[in-house]
XYZ file of N, CA and C in Angstrom:
450
model
N -38.388 -11.395 -56.016
C -38.851 -12.751 -56.156
C -40.080 -12.970 -55.308
N -40.982 -13.637 -55.873
C -42.217 -13.924 -55.149
C -42.266 -15.394 -54.818
N -42.949 -15.675 -53.759
C -43.076 -17.046 -53.312
C -44.341 -17.619 -53.934
N -44.228 -18.654 -54.748
C -45.413 -19.183 -55.417
C -46.364 -19.888 -54.471
N -45.869 -20.388 -53.345
C -46.748 -21.108 -52.414
C -47.324 -20.121 -51.415
N -48.592 -20.226 -51.122
C -49.172 -19.328 -50.128
C -48.643 -19.683 -48.724
N -48.446 -18.667 -47.928
C -47.935 -18.863 -46.577
C -49.110 -19.105 -45.651
N -49.022 -20.177 -44.899
C -50.078 -20.481 -43.946
C -49.877 -19.641 -42.688
N -50.934 -19.144 -42.157
C -50.779 -18.383 -40.916
C -50.290 -19.308 -39.794
N -49.484 -18.740 -38.975
C -48.897 -19.514 -37.883
C -49.914 -19.667 -36.764
N -50.054 -20.874 -36.340
C -51.017 -21.165 -35.295
C -50.221 -21.468 -34.012
N -50.541 -20.729 -33.011
C -49.908 -21.020 -31.738
C -50.980 -21.021 -30.681
N -50.845 -21.911 -29.821
C -51.837 -22.008 -28.763
C -51.149 -22.154 -27.430
N -51.866 -21.801 -26.411
C -51.335 -21.919 -25.070
C -51.862 -23.195 -24.437
N -51.043 -23.730 -23.598
C -51.493 -24.898 -22.857
C -52.574 -24.467 -21.883
N -53.345 -25.424 -21.442
C -54.452 -25.117 -20.544
C -53.910 -24.486 -19.260
N -54.546 -23.409 -18.812
C -54.167 -22.762 -17.571
C -53.231 -21.583 -17.743
N -52.718 -21.377 -18.939
C -51.796 -20.272 -19.172
C -52.542 -19.109 -19.789
N -52.116 -17.878 -19.427
C -52.714 -16.697 -20.046
C -51.605 -15.789 -20.548
N -51.958 -14.959 -21.501
C -50.997 -14.014 -22.064
C -51.247 -12.655 -21.433
N -50.182 -12.057 -20.900
C -50.269 -10.736 -20.304
C -49.922 -9.708 -21.377
N -50.630 -8.618 -21.406
C -50.287 -7.590 -22.387
C -48.933 -6.966 -22.024
N -48.228 -6.561 -23.072
C -46.929 -5.933 -22.848
C -47.123 -4.585 -22.182
N -46.267 -4.339 -21.176
C -46.362 -3.062 -20.484
C -45.329 -2.116 -21.080
N -45.547 -0.855 -20.850
C -44.614 0.152 -21.354
C -43.289 -0.003 -20.607
N -42.167 0.232 -21.315
C -40.875 0.107 -20.634
C -40.746 1.144 -19.518
N -40.095 0.741 -18.468
C -39.908 1.635 -17.326
C -38.951 2.757 -17.711
N -39.214 3.952 -17.203
C -38.311 5.063 -17.530
C -36.928 4.785 -16.913
N -35.890 5.251 -17.581
C -34.545 5.011 -17.032
C -34.381 5.718 -15.688
N -33.726 5.029 -14.789
C -33.525 5.613 -13.465
C -32.182 6.332 -13.441
N -32.149 7.423 -12.756
C -30.937 8.212 -12.624
C -30.359 7.924 -11.243
N -29.067 7.615 -11.208
C -28.416 7.349 -9.929
C -28.396 8.624 -9.101
N -28.725 8.518 -7.832
C -28.723 9.738 -7.005
C -27.303 10.243 -6.794
N -27.197 11.562 -6.745
C -25.892 12.173 -6.510
C -25.570 12.075 -5.030
N -24.293 11.845 -4.737
C -23.868 11.759 -3.343
C -23.721 13.153 -2.779
N -24.523 13.439 -1.795
C -24.378 14.700 -1.079
C -23.346 14.510 0.017
N -22.866 15.615 0.547
C -21.905 15.554 1.643
C -22.533 14.875 2.853
N -23.865 15.032 3.007
C -24.526 14.452 4.170
C -24.648 12.932 4.054
N -24.639 12.386 2.845
C -24.811 10.959 2.655
C -23.513 10.176 2.781
N -22.368 10.821 2.626
C -21.083 10.128 2.675
C -20.697 9.930 4.126
N -20.365 8.691 4.449
C -19.967 8.386 5.817
C -18.584 8.991 6.081
N -18.359 9.482 7.278
C -17.031 10.021 7.578
C -15.991 8.908 7.595
N -14.840 9.210 7.058
C -13.756 8.233 7.018
C -13.744 7.389 5.756
N -14.757 7.520 4.897
C -14.778 6.715 3.678
C -14.239 7.472 2.480
N -14.062 8.771 2.628
C -13.552 9.554 1.507
C -12.061 9.286 1.334
N -11.625 9.214 0.112
C -10.209 9.039 -0.152
C -9.676 10.318 -0.770
N -8.565 10.757 -0.262
C -7.956 11.979 -0.766
C -7.039 11.627 -1.923
N -7.142 12.368 -2.978
C -6.280 12.141 -4.130
C -4.915 12.755 -3.859
N -3.883 12.021 -4.242
C -2.518 12.482 -4.035
C -1.982 12.955 -5.378
N -1.295 14.075 -5.360
C -0.778 14.625 -6.609
C 0.375 13.776 -7.126
N 0.704 13.976 -8.380
C 1.790 13.221 -9.000
C 3.138 13.529 -8.357
N 3.329 14.761 -7.937
C 4.597 15.142 -7.301
C 4.762 14.396 -5.978
N 3.692 14.310 -5.193
C 3.756 13.609 -3.917
C 4.012 12.122 -4.152
N 3.364 11.541 -5.142
C 3.604 10.131 -5.452
C 5.050 9.894 -5.879
N 5.591 10.797 -6.667
C 6.977 10.652 -7.100
C 7.928 10.764 -5.906
N 7.687 11.718 -5.031
C 8.533 11.876 -3.854
C 8.414 10.685 -2.902
N 7.213 10.125 -2.777
C 7.059 8.917 -1.960
C 7.862 7.767 -2.542
N 7.894 7.655 -3.855
C 8.705 6.621 -4.490
C 10.189 6.833 -4.271
N 10.627 8.087 -4.368
C 12.048 8.383 -4.153
C 12.431 8.100 -2.707
N 11.628 8.597 -1.761
C 11.927 8.350 -0.357
C 11.811 6.868 -0.017
N 10.829 6.178 -0.589
C 10.711 4.742 -0.347
C 11.936 3.990 -0.837
N 12.442 4.360 -1.994
C 13.658 3.732 -2.508
C 14.864 4.052 -1.653
N 14.947 5.287 -1.172
C 16.056 5.674 -0.305
C 16.019 4.910 1.011
N 14.840 4.777 1.585
C 14.715 4.012 2.827
C 15.015 2.532 2.590
N 14.669 2.019 1.434
C 15.012 0.628 1.111
C 16.530 0.466 0.990
N 17.198 1.430 0.386
C 18.664 1.402 0.327
C 19.283 1.513 1.721
N 18.700 2.340 2.565
C 19.185 2.433 3.945
C 19.062 1.082 4.653
N 17.937 0.411 4.453
C 17.744 -0.900 5.080
C 18.795 -1.881 4.582
N 19.038 -1.891 3.291
C 20.066 -2.778 2.732
C 21.438 -2.422 3.318
N 21.747 -1.132 3.425
C 23.028 -0.702 3.979
C 23.196 -1.143 5.425
N 22.145 -0.968 6.223
C 22.237 -1.390 7.624
C 22.347 -2.910 7.753
N 21.702 -3.656 6.854
C 21.849 -5.121 6.883
C 23.284 -5.531 6.545
N 23.883 -4.867 5.574
C 25.280 -5.169 5.233
C 26.214 -4.839 6.397
N 25.951 -3.726 7.070
C 26.764 -3.352 8.227
C 26.580 -4.373 9.343
N 25.336 -4.829 9.547
C 25.073 -5.826 10.591
C 25.799 -7.130 10.291
N 25.836 -7.522 9.020
C 26.583 -8.736 8.670
C 28.073 -8.549 8.922
N 28.594 -7.388 8.609
C 30.020 -7.132 8.779
C 30.415 -7.094 10.257
N 29.549 -6.556 11.103
C 29.855 -6.427 12.519
C 29.320 -7.594 13.358
N 28.777 -8.629 12.738
C 28.147 -9.705 13.511
C 29.135 -10.445 14.396
N 30.357 -10.688 13.935
C 31.326 -11.405 14.767
C 31.747 -10.550 15.964
N 31.892 -9.245 15.777
C 32.244 -8.350 16.881
C 31.104 -8.294 17.895
N 29.871 -8.225 17.413
C 28.717 -8.182 18.305
C 28.560 -9.499 19.053
N 28.822 -10.594 18.390
C 28.709 -11.890 19.047
C 29.737 -12.014 20.176
N 30.939 -11.543 19.941
C 31.965 -11.572 20.988
C 31.588 -10.670 22.155
N 31.010 -9.516 21.857
C 30.592 -8.602 22.916
C 29.404 -9.159 23.688
N 28.515 -9.871 23.023
C 27.319 -10.407 23.670
C 27.606 -11.651 24.485
N 28.721 -12.305 24.247
C 28.997 -13.561 24.954
C 29.185 -13.354 26.445
N 29.606 -12.206 26.881
C 29.786 -11.939 28.299
C 28.542 -11.430 28.995
N 27.407 -11.397 28.317
C 26.185 -10.822 28.882
C 25.253 -11.855 29.486
N 25.627 -13.109 29.493
C 24.731 -14.147 29.978
C 23.780 -14.584 28.873
N 22.949 -15.545 29.178
C 22.056 -16.112 28.154
C 21.008 -15.094 27.715
N 20.327 -14.485 28.662
C 19.261 -13.536 28.318
C 19.848 -12.284 27.666
N 20.903 -11.753 28.238
C 21.529 -10.558 27.682
C 22.085 -10.802 26.296
N 22.679 -11.966 26.092
C 23.221 -12.304 24.775
C 22.112 -12.417 23.735
N 21.009 -13.073 24.131
C 19.881 -13.212 23.203
C 19.301 -11.852 22.844
N 19.077 -11.015 23.864
C 18.489 -9.700 23.597
C 19.408 -8.826 22.751
N 20.708 -8.890 23.019
C 21.642 -8.078 22.243
C 21.663 -8.534 20.787
N 21.678 -9.827 20.546
C 21.665 -10.336 19.172
C 20.336 -10.019 18.484
N 19.232 -10.152 19.224
C 17.911 -9.888 18.658
C 17.794 -8.435 18.210
N 18.166 -7.521 19.078
C 18.078 -6.095 18.742
C 19.083 -5.732 17.652
N 20.250 -6.363 17.684
C 21.263 -6.102 16.667
C 20.741 -6.450 15.272
N 20.033 -7.570 15.145
C 19.522 -7.970 13.830
C 18.169 -7.337 13.509
N 17.492 -6.780 14.493
C 16.229 -6.092 14.248
C 16.458 -4.637 13.837
N 17.533 -4.055 14.291
C 17.828 -2.643 14.033
C 17.913 -2.278 12.549
N 18.423 -3.135 11.664
C 18.471 -2.722 10.253
C 17.112 -2.442 9.617
N 16.047 -2.883 10.258
C 14.719 -2.629 9.696
C 14.122 -1.310 10.182
N 14.885 -0.530 10.927
C 14.423 0.771 11.418
C 14.029 1.725 10.284
N 14.766 1.776 9.156
C 14.326 2.684 8.085
C 12.953 2.323 7.517
N 12.675 1.048 7.345
C 11.357 0.662 6.836
C 10.263 0.964 7.852
N 10.549 0.735 9.113
C 9.570 1.040 10.166
C 9.320 2.550 10.216
N 10.369 3.346 10.073
C 10.216 4.810 10.079
C 9.346 5.263 8.904
N 9.583 4.700 7.724
C 8.829 5.091 6.531
C 7.344 4.778 6.699
N 7.036 3.561 7.110
C 5.632 3.157 7.264
C 4.973 3.952 8.391
N 5.674 4.145 9.488
C 5.119 4.905 10.608
C 4.878 6.362 10.210
N 5.779 6.930 9.439
C 5.581 8.310 8.966
C 4.334 8.411 8.101
N 4.124 7.430 7.255
C 2.927 7.447 6.410
C 1.657 7.342 7.247
N 1.665 6.470 8.226
C 0.463 6.256 9.044
C 0.177 7.442 9.967
N 1.211 7.973 10.621
C 0.983 9.027 11.611
C 0.678 10.383 10.995
N 1.130 10.627 9.780
C 0.894 11.938 9.159
C -0.209 11.879 8.113
N -1.027 10.858 8.166
C -2.094 10.697 7.174
C -3.037 11.895 7.163
N -3.439 12.349 8.329
C -4.390 13.459 8.403
C -3.710 14.810 8.610
N -2.410 14.807 8.852
C -1.700 16.058 9.124
C -1.362 16.823 7.852
N -1.308 16.154 6.727
C -1.019 16.845 5.477
C 0.325 16.458 4.892
N 0.552 16.962 3.699
C 1.754 16.592 2.954
C 3.019 17.227 3.524
N 2.901 18.391 4.103
C 4.073 19.053 4.667
C 4.611 18.275 5.872
N 3.713 17.805 6.723
C 4.139 17.021 7.888
C 4.787 15.708 7.438
N 4.257 15.102 6.399
C 4.845 13.869 5.871
C 6.240 14.144 5.323
N 6.395 15.238 4.602
C 7.709 15.581 4.051
C 8.720 15.832 5.166
N 8.315 16.516 6.217
C 9.223 16.787 7.342
C 9.623 15.482 8.017
N 8.659 14.594 8.232
C 8.961 13.307 8.887
C 9.910 12.471 8.039
N 9.695 12.438 6.732
C 10.552 11.632 5.868
C 11.956 12.227 5.762
N 12.057 13.532 5.667
C 13.382 14.171 5.598
C 14.131 13.992 6.915
N 13.426 14.105 8.029
C 14.041 13.880 9.332
C 14.570 12.449 9.444
N 13.803 11.482 8.955
C 14.255 10.087 8.965
C 15.466 9.863 8.082
N 15.507 10.537 6.942
C 16.665 10.395 6.048
C 17.930 10.889 6.733
N 17.812 11.960 7.509
C 18.977 12.506 8.202
C 19.374 11.622 9.389
N 18.403 11.161 10.159
C 18.689 10.385 11.367
C 19.214 8.990 11.048
N 18.681 8.349 10.039
C 18.957 6.930 9.793
C 20.075 6.669 8.786
N 20.888 7.664 8.488
C 21.990 7.471 7.536
C 22.905 6.360 8.047
N 23.235 5.376 7.222
C 24.159 4.316 7.656
C 25.604 4.835 7.690
N 25.972 5.486 8.786
C 27.283 6.127 8.911
C 28.453 5.150 8.768
N 28.389 3.942 9.337
C 29.545 3.045 9.143
C 29.826 2.744 7.679
N 28.816 2.767 6.858
C 29.033 2.541 5.435
C 29.754 3.729 4.800
N 29.422 4.930 5.272
C 30.064 6.120 4.723
C 31.522 6.236 5.125
N 31.840 5.767 6.338
C 33.222 5.834 6.801
C 34.052 4.660 6.322
N 33.408 3.620 5.813
C 34.136 2.485 5.268
C 34.703 1.539 6.308
N 34.193 1.598 7.539
C 34.676 0.697 8.578
C 34.288 -0.742 8.288
N 33.006 -0.997 8.304
C 32.475 -2.306 7.945
C 32.958 -3.434 8.824
N 33.406 -3.204 10.037
C 33.770 -4.254 10.966
C 35.137 -4.850 10.704
N 35.994 -4.179 9.997
C 37.325 -4.752 9.712
C 38.361 -4.240 10.658
């Protein structure tokens, strides 16, 4: 199809004081510099953890969480016995005994976090030894024997 009407050329003008700059060639693409070992600040590198280590951390974390729950249940069961024992210790002694008694169930979580922090640079073997040692030391024995303060 043809247009029967002639097309008028488009007239555009600039306002007074304005000039048109010629188009410049596009800038070449820049390549991001590669990070050399010398450019990386010490302490900023993150070490990748294998899937096996992540799985074991999850298993140990869950086990330590169960230990914490077990020790809290034992603390609730023995609270009346501890309160009777603490009553003869005076005000300060009674407070400290009750405070430590209710703080102790959080020892498994403190052990887990401390093991992670202290063995960060020592390697995975040291972390495994620390976590296994904590699992053996922090077993809630009263729960296994079924005493429970009765």
